[in-house]
Amino acid sequence: MGYKEILLSPIKIGNKECKNRFFAQPMECVDSDEEGNPTDLTYQRYENLYKGDFGLVDLEAITVTNESRARKTQLEIMPRNEKALTKFIKRLKEVNPDTLIVFQLTHSGEISEPDFSRRVCVKPTYGLGGDLLSEEEVEHIMDQFAEASKIAEAVGADGVDMKLCHGYLGSQIIRPYNDRNWKYGGSWENRSRFAYDLMEKIKKSVSKDFLIGSKMSMWEGYPGGFGSADPESPLMDMTEPIDLIKGLEERGASYFVESLGNVHCAMNYMECLKDSPELSYLHIYFTDLMKKALKPETVVIGSHFTPFRGKKNKLLSVDPEKSGIFPVGAKCIEEGMMDMVGLGRQSFADPLTPLKLKEGREDEIHYCTMCMNCEELMIRQQPVGCVTYNRPYTKRFVECRKNFGKLNELHT
Ligand SMILES: Cc1cc2nc3c(=O)[nH]c(=O)nc-3n(C[C@H](O)[C@H](O)[C@H](O)COP(=O)(O)O)c2cc1C
């Protein structure tokens, strides 16, 4: 089979049929209204992904509370958002009825922005910190996730993604650094309790066919982060991450999205800069570990495919014909390292990527230049989109630079 056939072949996720192997990564775009509802900009972005014929779309980090959040205009999922989200999903299903959508439920914890919300933590991280969460508060947060899942199903989503990646609250609780002596800290049994109890609570609030999965940083990339040997160790150890995905699978998770890194201190592992595209291979290694540890029917989704681009990428020592997103993605699927291919920055550069492959218009695909200006817009709390190929965002970026100057460091 050629790469086109492999990438366009259907796959089952839980009891749902996913039409192809393309996964649109959750991409926060800071463009909600004041109540956390989708605006015209949000509609445009997701309508484009739906037109682009992705098999599965992961709706960007949508916060289960507006008390603690990372972005000022972040999508929210609380009872007050139900009506607006119903209208939004209805519209997307009109554009493309058989693209599946899951919502990435999040709580930002210590990544919450104190300028407009309450920064909270499970154990203060050097350089971050915030109010220390009590056990009762964590239980309340889990109830908020469960309520959000109920709303997600009611508004027509196909499932949820419990965010356990990139240093947001889910990662903060499960990492070895959380050695505080409490119900959710210290031993692995205590630290994994959050993820397992959350899974059970979500399961109870939705119907049997509703998908539950998780995007996780298998290795956060710094001492004490998830996937470290102990609270201070710089050594990677996959015992806990592998145990966690198996435990979640046993409790009913039907898919996982691989990721690495932490938004505060290990960003290059999460989304590398232009000059280190070879970090993509690291993600394939972790995705393969996950796939091999889980049952064959559990869907594992690979991340960090944007750097492979088309034939013109910065990867050396490889034949350009074989090193683009499509040939590499298809090879990884064919050889059993993953089931689906996630596109993040590339989904900004060209939301029609899967459709263009399907229609034989590969030469019309705009490939992400990895300029990272989308990231800069996000850090500046501005609506996010592709600065290179989407004019309104180019203008917004120019304005942003005029107003705020250049960022000292992109990876902050
Ligand atoms: C602007 C921007 C926003 C992002 N928002 C999210 C998010 O909401 N949730 C998440 O899990 N990852 C988020 N990410 C990470 C991507 O989903 C993805 O894991 C990463 O960019 C690597 O994939 P890529 O090489 O295809 O871009 C974001 C990345 C960028 C650049």
Coordinates of C-alpha atoms and ligand atoms in Angstrom, one line a residue:
M1 CA 0.0 0.0 0.0
G2 CA 1.2 3.5 -0.7
Y3 CA 1.2 6.2 1.9
K4 CA -2.0 7.8 0.7
E5 CA -4.0 4.5 1.1
I6 CA -2.5 4.0 4.6
L7 CA -3.2 7.5 5.8
L8 CA -6.7 7.6 4.4
S9 CA -7.7 4.2 5.7
P10 CA -10.3 4.1 8.5
I11 CA -9.8 3.0 12.1
K12 CA -12.0 2.2 15.0
I13 CA -11.6 4.3 18.2
G14 CA -13.7 2.6 20.9
N15 CA -17.0 2.0 19.2
K16 CA -16.7 4.9 16.8
E17 CA -15.5 4.9 13.3
C18 CA -12.7 7.3 12.4
K19 CA -12.5 7.9 8.7
N20 CA -8.7 8.3 8.3
R21 CA -5.5 8.6 10.2
F22 CA -5.2 12.3 10.5
F23 CA -5.5 13.9 14.0
A24 CA -5.8 17.6 14.4
Q25 CA -3.8 18.4 17.6
P26 CA -5.3 20.6 20.2
M27 CA -4.0 24.1 19.6
E28 CA -4.9 26.9 22.0
C29 CA -5.9 30.0 20.1
V30 CA -6.9 32.6 22.7
D31 CA -9.9 33.8 20.7
S32 CA -13.0 33.1 22.9
D33 CA -15.4 35.8 24.1
E34 CA -15.4 37.1 27.7
E35 CA -17.5 34.1 28.8
G36 CA -15.2 31.5 27.2
N37 CA -17.5 30.9 24.2
P38 CA -16.4 30.5 20.6
T39 CA -16.2 33.6 18.5
D40 CA -16.2 34.1 14.7
L41 CA -12.4 33.5 14.8
T42 CA -13.0 30.1 16.6
Y43 CA -15.6 29.1 14.1
Q44 CA -13.4 30.0 11.1
R45 CA -10.5 27.9 12.5
Y46 CA -12.5 24.8 13.2
E47 CA -14.7 25.0 10.1
N48 CA -11.4 25.0 8.2
L49 CA -10.2 21.8 10.0
Y50 CA -13.6 20.2 9.2
K51 CA -13.3 21.2 5.6
G52 CA -9.8 19.8 5.7
D53 CA -11.3 16.3 6.4
F54 CA -9.3 15.4 9.5
G55 CA -10.5 12.0 10.9
L56 CA -10.3 13.3 14.5
V57 CA -10.1 16.8 15.9
D58 CA -9.0 17.5 19.4
L59 CA -10.6 20.8 20.5
E60 CA -7.9 22.9 22.1
A61 CA -7.3 23.0 25.9
I62 CA -10.8 24.1 27.1
T63 CA -10.8 25.0 30.8
V64 CA -13.2 23.4 33.2
T65 CA -13.0 26.5 35.4
N66 CA -12.4 30.2 34.7
E67 CA -11.1 30.7 38.2
S68 CA -7.6 29.4 37.3
R69 CA -6.7 29.6 33.6
A70 CA -3.7 30.2 31.4
R71 CA -5.3 32.5 28.7
K72 CA -7.4 35.5 29.2
T73 CA -9.7 34.5 26.3
Q74 CA -9.6 30.7 26.7
L75 CA -12.5 28.5 25.7
E76 CA -14.4 27.4 28.8
I77 CA -16.7 24.5 29.5
M78 CA -19.1 25.2 32.3
P79 CA -22.9 25.1 32.4
R80 CA -23.1 28.7 31.1
N81 CA -21.2 27.6 27.9
E82 CA -23.5 24.7 27.0
K83 CA -25.8 26.7 24.6
A84 CA -22.9 28.3 22.7
L85 CA -21.0 25.0 22.4
T86 CA -24.1 23.2 21.1
K87 CA -24.4 25.7 18.3
F88 CA -20.7 25.4 17.6
I89 CA -20.6 21.6 17.3
K90 CA -23.9 21.6 15.3
R91 CA -22.2 23.9 12.8
L92 CA -19.1 21.8 12.5
K93 CA -21.1 18.7 11.9
E94 CA -22.9 20.5 9.1
V95 CA -19.5 21.2 7.5
N96 CA -18.4 17.6 7.8
P97 CA -20.7 15.1 9.5
D98 CA -18.2 12.3 9.9
T99 CA -15.2 14.1 11.4
L100 CA -15.0 13.1 15.1
I101 CA -14.2 15.6 17.8
V102 CA -13.0 15.3 21.4
F103 CA -12.6 18.1 23.8
Q104 CA -9.2 18.5 25.6
L105 CA -10.3 19.3 29.2
T106 CA -7.8 21.2 31.2
H107 CA -7.1 23.0 34.4
S108 CA -3.9 25.1 34.3
G109 CA -2.9 24.8 37.9
E110 CA 0.5 26.5 38.4
I111 CA 0.5 27.6 34.7
S112 CA -2.6 29.8 35.4
E113 CA -1.9 33.4 34.7
P114 CA -2.0 35.4 38.0
D115 CA -2.7 38.7 36.1
F116 CA -6.3 37.6 35.6
S117 CA -6.8 34.3 37.5
R118 CA -5.8 32.3 40.6
R119 CA -2.5 30.5 40.3
V120 CA -2.6 27.2 42.3
C121 CA -0.2 24.4 42.7
V122 CA 0.3 21.0 44.3
K123 CA 3.8 21.7 45.3
P124 CA 5.5 25.0 44.4
T125 CA 7.8 24.6 41.4
Y126 CA 10.9 26.9 41.3
G127 CA 9.9 30.0 39.4
L128 CA 6.1 29.3 39.5
G129 CA 4.3 28.4 42.7
G130 CA 0.8 29.7 43.7
D131 CA -1.8 28.8 46.4
L132 CA -1.3 25.2 47.6
L133 CA -4.3 23.1 46.6
S134 CA -6.1 21.2 49.4
E135 CA -7.5 17.6 48.9
E136 CA -11.0 19.0 48.9
E137 CA -10.1 21.5 46.2
V138 CA -8.6 18.7 44.1
E139 CA -11.8 16.7 44.5
H140 CA -13.8 19.7 43.5
I141 CA -11.7 20.1 40.4
M142 CA -12.3 16.5 39.5
D143 CA -16.0 17.1 39.8
Q144 CA -15.6 20.0 37.4
F145 CA -13.9 17.7 34.9
A146 CA -16.8 15.3 35.2
E147 CA -19.4 18.0 34.8
A148 CA -17.5 19.3 31.8
S149 CA -17.5 15.8 30.2
K150 CA -21.2 15.6 30.7
I151 CA -21.6 19.0 28.9
A152 CA -19.2 17.8 26.2
E153 CA -21.4 14.8 25.5
A154 CA -24.6 16.9 25.7
V155 CA -23.3 19.4 23.1
G156 CA -22.5 16.7 20.6
A157 CA -18.7 16.0 21.1
D158 CA -17.6 12.4 20.6
G159 CA -15.3 12.3 23.6
V160 CA -12.9 14.0 25.9
D161 CA -9.1 14.1 26.3
M162 CA -8.1 14.4 29.9
K163 CA -5.0 16.7 29.6
L164 CA -2.0 15.1 31.4
C165 CA 0.6 16.9 29.4
H166 CA 2.9 19.9 29.1
G167 CA 3.0 20.9 32.8
Y168 CA -0.7 21.8 33.3
L169 CA -2.5 20.5 36.5
G170 CA -2.8 16.9 35.3
S171 CA 1.0 16.7 34.8
Q172 CA 1.7 18.5 38.1
I173 CA -0.1 15.9 40.2
I174 CA 1.3 12.8 38.7
R175 CA 5.0 13.9 38.5
P176 CA 7.5 12.5 41.1
Y177 CA 8.3 16.1 42.2
N178 CA 4.9 16.1 43.9
D179 CA 6.3 14.3 47.0
R180 CA 4.1 16.3 49.3
N181 CA 2.6 14.1 52.0
W182 CA -1.1 14.1 51.0
K183 CA -3.8 12.0 49.4
Y184 CA -2.5 13.0 45.9
G185 CA 1.3 13.0 46.5
G186 CA 4.3 11.0 47.5
S187 CA 3.9 7.3 46.5
W188 CA 3.0 6.4 42.9
E189 CA -0.2 5.0 44.3
N190 CA -1.1 8.4 45.6
R191 CA 0.1 10.4 42.6
S192 CA -1.7 8.2 40.1
R193 CA -5.0 8.5 42.1
F194 CA -5.9 11.8 40.5
A195 CA -5.8 10.3 37.0
Y196 CA -7.6 7.1 37.9
D197 CA -10.3 8.7 40.0
L198 CA -10.8 11.3 37.3
M199 CA -11.3 8.6 34.7
E200 CA -13.8 6.8 36.9
K201 CA -15.7 10.1 37.6
I202 CA -15.8 11.0 34.0
K203 CA -17.0 7.5 33.0
K204 CA -19.9 7.8 35.5
S205 CA -21.1 11.0 33.9
V206 CA -21.1 10.0 30.3
S207 CA -22.6 7.2 28.2
K208 CA -20.7 4.0 27.4
D209 CA -19.7 4.9 23.8
F210 CA -18.4 8.3 24.7
L211 CA -14.6 8.3 24.1
I212 CA -12.2 9.0 26.9
G213 CA -8.5 9.3 26.3
S214 CA -5.5 11.4 27.2
K215 CA -2.7 13.4 25.8
M216 CA 0.3 13.0 28.0
S217 CA 3.9 14.1 28.3
M218 CA 5.5 10.7 28.7
W219 CA 8.6 12.5 29.8
E220 CA 8.4 16.1 30.9
G221 CA 12.1 16.6 30.3
Y222 CA 13.4 18.0 33.6
P223 CA 14.4 16.6 37.0
G224 CA 11.3 15.5 38.9
G225 CA 9.0 16.0 36.0
F226 CA 6.8 13.1 34.9
G227 CA 8.9 10.2 33.6
S228 CA 11.8 11.0 36.0
A229 CA 13.3 8.4 38.3
D230 CA 12.6 10.4 41.5
P231 CA 11.6 13.9 42.7
E232 CA 15.0 15.4 41.9
S233 CA 16.4 12.9 39.4
P234 CA 17.5 14.1 36.0
L235 CA 17.3 10.5 34.9
M236 CA 14.4 9.4 32.6
D237 CA 12.4 6.4 33.9
M238 CA 9.4 5.1 32.0
T239 CA 8.0 2.8 34.7
E240 CA 5.3 5.2 35.9
P241 CA 4.2 6.5 32.5
I242 CA 3.8 3.0 31.1
D243 CA 2.0 1.9 34.3
L244 CA -0.3 4.9 34.0
I245 CA -1.4 4.3 30.4
K246 CA -2.0 0.7 31.1
G247 CA -4.1 1.6 34.2
L248 CA -6.1 4.1 32.3
E249 CA -6.6 1.6 29.5
E250 CA -7.9 -1.0 32.0
R251 CA -10.4 1.6 33.3
G252 CA -11.7 2.3 29.7
A253 CA -9.4 4.8 27.9
S254 CA -9.7 4.1 24.2
Y255 CA -7.0 6.4 22.9
F256 CA -3.8 8.2 23.9
V257 CA -1.9 11.0 22.3
E258 CA 1.9 11.0 22.8
S259 CA 3.7 14.1 23.8
L260 CA 6.8 15.2 25.7
G261 CA 8.0 18.3 27.5
N262 CA 6.7 21.1 29.6
V263 CA 5.5 24.5 28.6
H264 CA 7.5 26.2 31.4
C265 CA 10.9 24.6 31.2
A266 CA 11.1 22.0 28.4
M267 CA 9.4 23.5 25.4
N268 CA 11.7 22.2 22.7
Y269 CA 10.6 18.7 23.5
M270 CA 7.0 19.7 23.2
E271 CA 7.3 21.7 19.9
C272 CA 10.9 22.1 18.7
L273 CA 12.3 25.2 17.1
K274 CA 13.2 25.2 13.4
D275 CA 16.8 24.1 14.0
S276 CA 16.1 20.9 15.8
P277 CA 13.7 19.0 13.6
E278 CA 15.4 15.7 14.5
L279 CA 13.6 15.9 17.9
S280 CA 10.6 14.4 16.0
Y281 CA 12.3 11.0 16.0
L282 CA 12.3 11.1 19.8
H283 CA 8.5 11.3 19.8
I284 CA 8.3 8.3 17.5
Y285 CA 10.3 6.3 20.0
F286 CA 7.9 7.2 22.9
T287 CA 4.8 6.6 20.7
D288 CA 6.2 3.1 19.9
L289 CA 6.7 2.4 23.6
M290 CA 3.1 3.3 24.3
K291 CA 1.8 1.2 21.4
K292 CA 3.8 -1.9 22.5
A293 CA 2.6 -1.6 26.1
L294 CA -1.1 -1.3 25.2
K295 CA -3.8 -3.6 23.7
P296 CA -3.8 -3.6 19.9
E297 CA -7.2 -2.0 19.7
T298 CA -6.2 1.0 21.9
V299 CA -5.5 3.8 19.5
V300 CA -2.1 5.6 19.9
I301 CA -1.6 8.9 18.2
G302 CA 1.8 10.3 17.3
S303 CA 2.8 13.9 17.8
H304 CA 5.4 16.3 16.4
F305 CA 5.0 15.6 12.7
T306 CA 5.2 19.2 11.6
P307 CA 9.0 19.3 11.3
F308 CA 8.9 16.5 8.6
R309 CA 7.2 19.0 6.3
G310 CA 7.0 18.1 2.6
K311 CA 10.1 17.1 0.7
K312 CA 11.9 20.2 1.8
N313 CA 12.8 19.8 5.5
K314 CA 15.9 20.4 7.5
L315 CA 16.5 16.7 8.2
L316 CA 19.9 15.5 7.0
S317 CA 21.1 12.1 5.9
V318 CA 17.7 11.0 4.7
D319 CA 16.2 10.9 1.2
P320 CA 13.8 13.8 0.9
E321 CA 11.3 11.6 -0.9
K322 CA 11.0 9.4 2.2
S323 CA 11.3 12.0 5.0
G324 CA 8.1 14.1 4.6
I325 CA 5.1 14.0 6.9
F326 CA 3.2 11.5 4.7
P327 CA 5.8 8.8 4.0
V328 CA 7.1 8.9 7.6
G329 CA 3.6 8.9 9.1
A330 CA 2.5 6.0 6.9
K331 CA 5.7 4.0 7.7
C332 CA 5.1 4.5 11.4
I333 CA 1.5 3.2 11.0
E334 CA 2.4 0.3 8.8
E335 CA 5.2 -0.9 11.1
G336 CA 2.9 -0.7 14.2
M337 CA 4.5 2.2 16.0
M338 CA 1.3 4.2 16.1
D339 CA -2.2 4.3 14.6
M340 CA -2.7 8.0 13.7
V341 CA -0.6 11.0 12.9
G342 CA -1.1 14.3 14.8
L343 CA -0.6 17.6 13.1
G344 CA -0.3 20.7 15.2
R345 CA 1.5 23.7 13.7
Q346 CA 0.9 22.1 10.3
S347 CA -2.8 22.3 10.9
F348 CA -2.4 26.1 11.2
A349 CA -0.3 26.4 8.1
D350 CA -2.7 24.3 6.0
P351 CA -5.9 23.0 7.7
L352 CA -6.7 21.4 4.3
T353 CA -3.7 19.1 4.5
P354 CA -5.6 15.7 4.6
L355 CA -8.1 16.9 1.9
K356 CA -5.3 17.9 -0.4
L357 CA -3.7 14.5 -0.1
K358 CA -7.0 12.8 -0.7
E359 CA -7.7 14.9 -3.8
G360 CA -4.2 14.5 -5.2
R361 CA -3.3 18.1 -4.6
E362 CA -0.2 17.5 -2.6
D363 CA 1.7 20.1 -4.5
E364 CA -0.7 22.8 -3.2
I365 CA 0.0 22.1 0.5
H366 CA 1.5 25.0 2.4
Y367 CA 4.0 23.6 4.8
C368 CA 4.7 25.1 8.2
T369 CA 7.9 27.2 8.2
M370 CA 8.2 26.7 12.0
C371 CA 8.7 30.4 12.4
M372 CA 6.9 30.0 15.8
N373 CA 5.1 33.3 15.4
C374 CA 1.9 31.5 16.3
E375 CA 3.5 30.7 19.7
E376 CA 4.5 34.3 20.2
L377 CA 0.9 35.4 19.6
M378 CA -0.2 32.9 22.2
I379 CA 2.4 34.1 24.8
R380 CA 1.2 37.6 24.2
Q381 CA -2.4 36.5 24.9
Q382 CA -3.4 37.4 21.3
P383 CA -5.7 35.4 19.0
V384 CA -3.5 32.8 17.4
G385 CA -3.3 31.6 13.8
C386 CA -0.7 31.1 11.0
V387 CA 1.3 34.3 10.7
T388 CA 3.0 33.1 7.5
Y389 CA 0.0 32.1 5.3
N390 CA -3.0 33.7 6.9
R391 CA -3.0 37.5 6.3
P392 CA -5.1 38.7 9.2
Y393 CA -2.7 37.0 11.6
T394 CA 0.3 38.4 9.8
K395 CA -1.2 41.9 10.4
R396 CA -2.0 41.0 14.0
F397 CA 1.6 39.8 14.5
V398 CA 3.0 43.0 13.1
E399 CA 0.8 45.0 15.4
C400 CA 1.8 42.9 18.3
R401 CA 5.5 43.4 17.7
K402 CA 4.9 47.2 17.4
N403 CA 3.0 47.3 20.7
F404 CA 5.1 44.8 22.7
G405 CA 8.5 44.6 21.0
K406 CA 10.3 41.3 20.4
L407 CA 10.0 38.5 23.0
N408 CA 13.3 38.0 24.8
E409 CA 12.8 34.3 24.8
L410 CA 10.2 32.3 22.9
H411 CA 10.4 29.3 25.0
T412 CA 9.5 30.7 28.4
Ligands
LIG1 C1 0.1 28.0 19.5 C2 0.1 26.6 20.1 C3 -0.9 26.2 20.9 C4 -0.9 24.9 21.4 N1 -2.0 24.5 22.2 C5 -2.0 23.2 22.7 C6 -3.1 22.8 23.5 O1 -4.1 23.5 23.7 N2 -3.1 21.5 24.0 C7 -2.0 20.7 23.8 O2 -2.0 19.5 24.3 N3 -1.0 21.1 23.0 C8 -0.9 22.3 22.5 N4 0.1 22.7 21.7 C9 1.1 21.6 21.3 C10 0.6 20.9 20.0 O3 -0.6 20.4 20.1 C11 1.6 19.9 19.5 O4 1.7 18.9 20.5 C12 3.0 20.4 19.2 O5 2.9 21.6 18.5 C13 3.8 19.4 18.4 O6 3.2 19.1 17.2 P1 3.6 19.8 15.8 O7 5.0 19.5 15.5 O8 2.7 19.1 14.8 O9 3.3 21.2 15.9 C14 0.1 24.0 21.1 C15 1.2 24.4 20.3 C16 1.2 25.7 19.8 C17 2.3 26.1 18.9

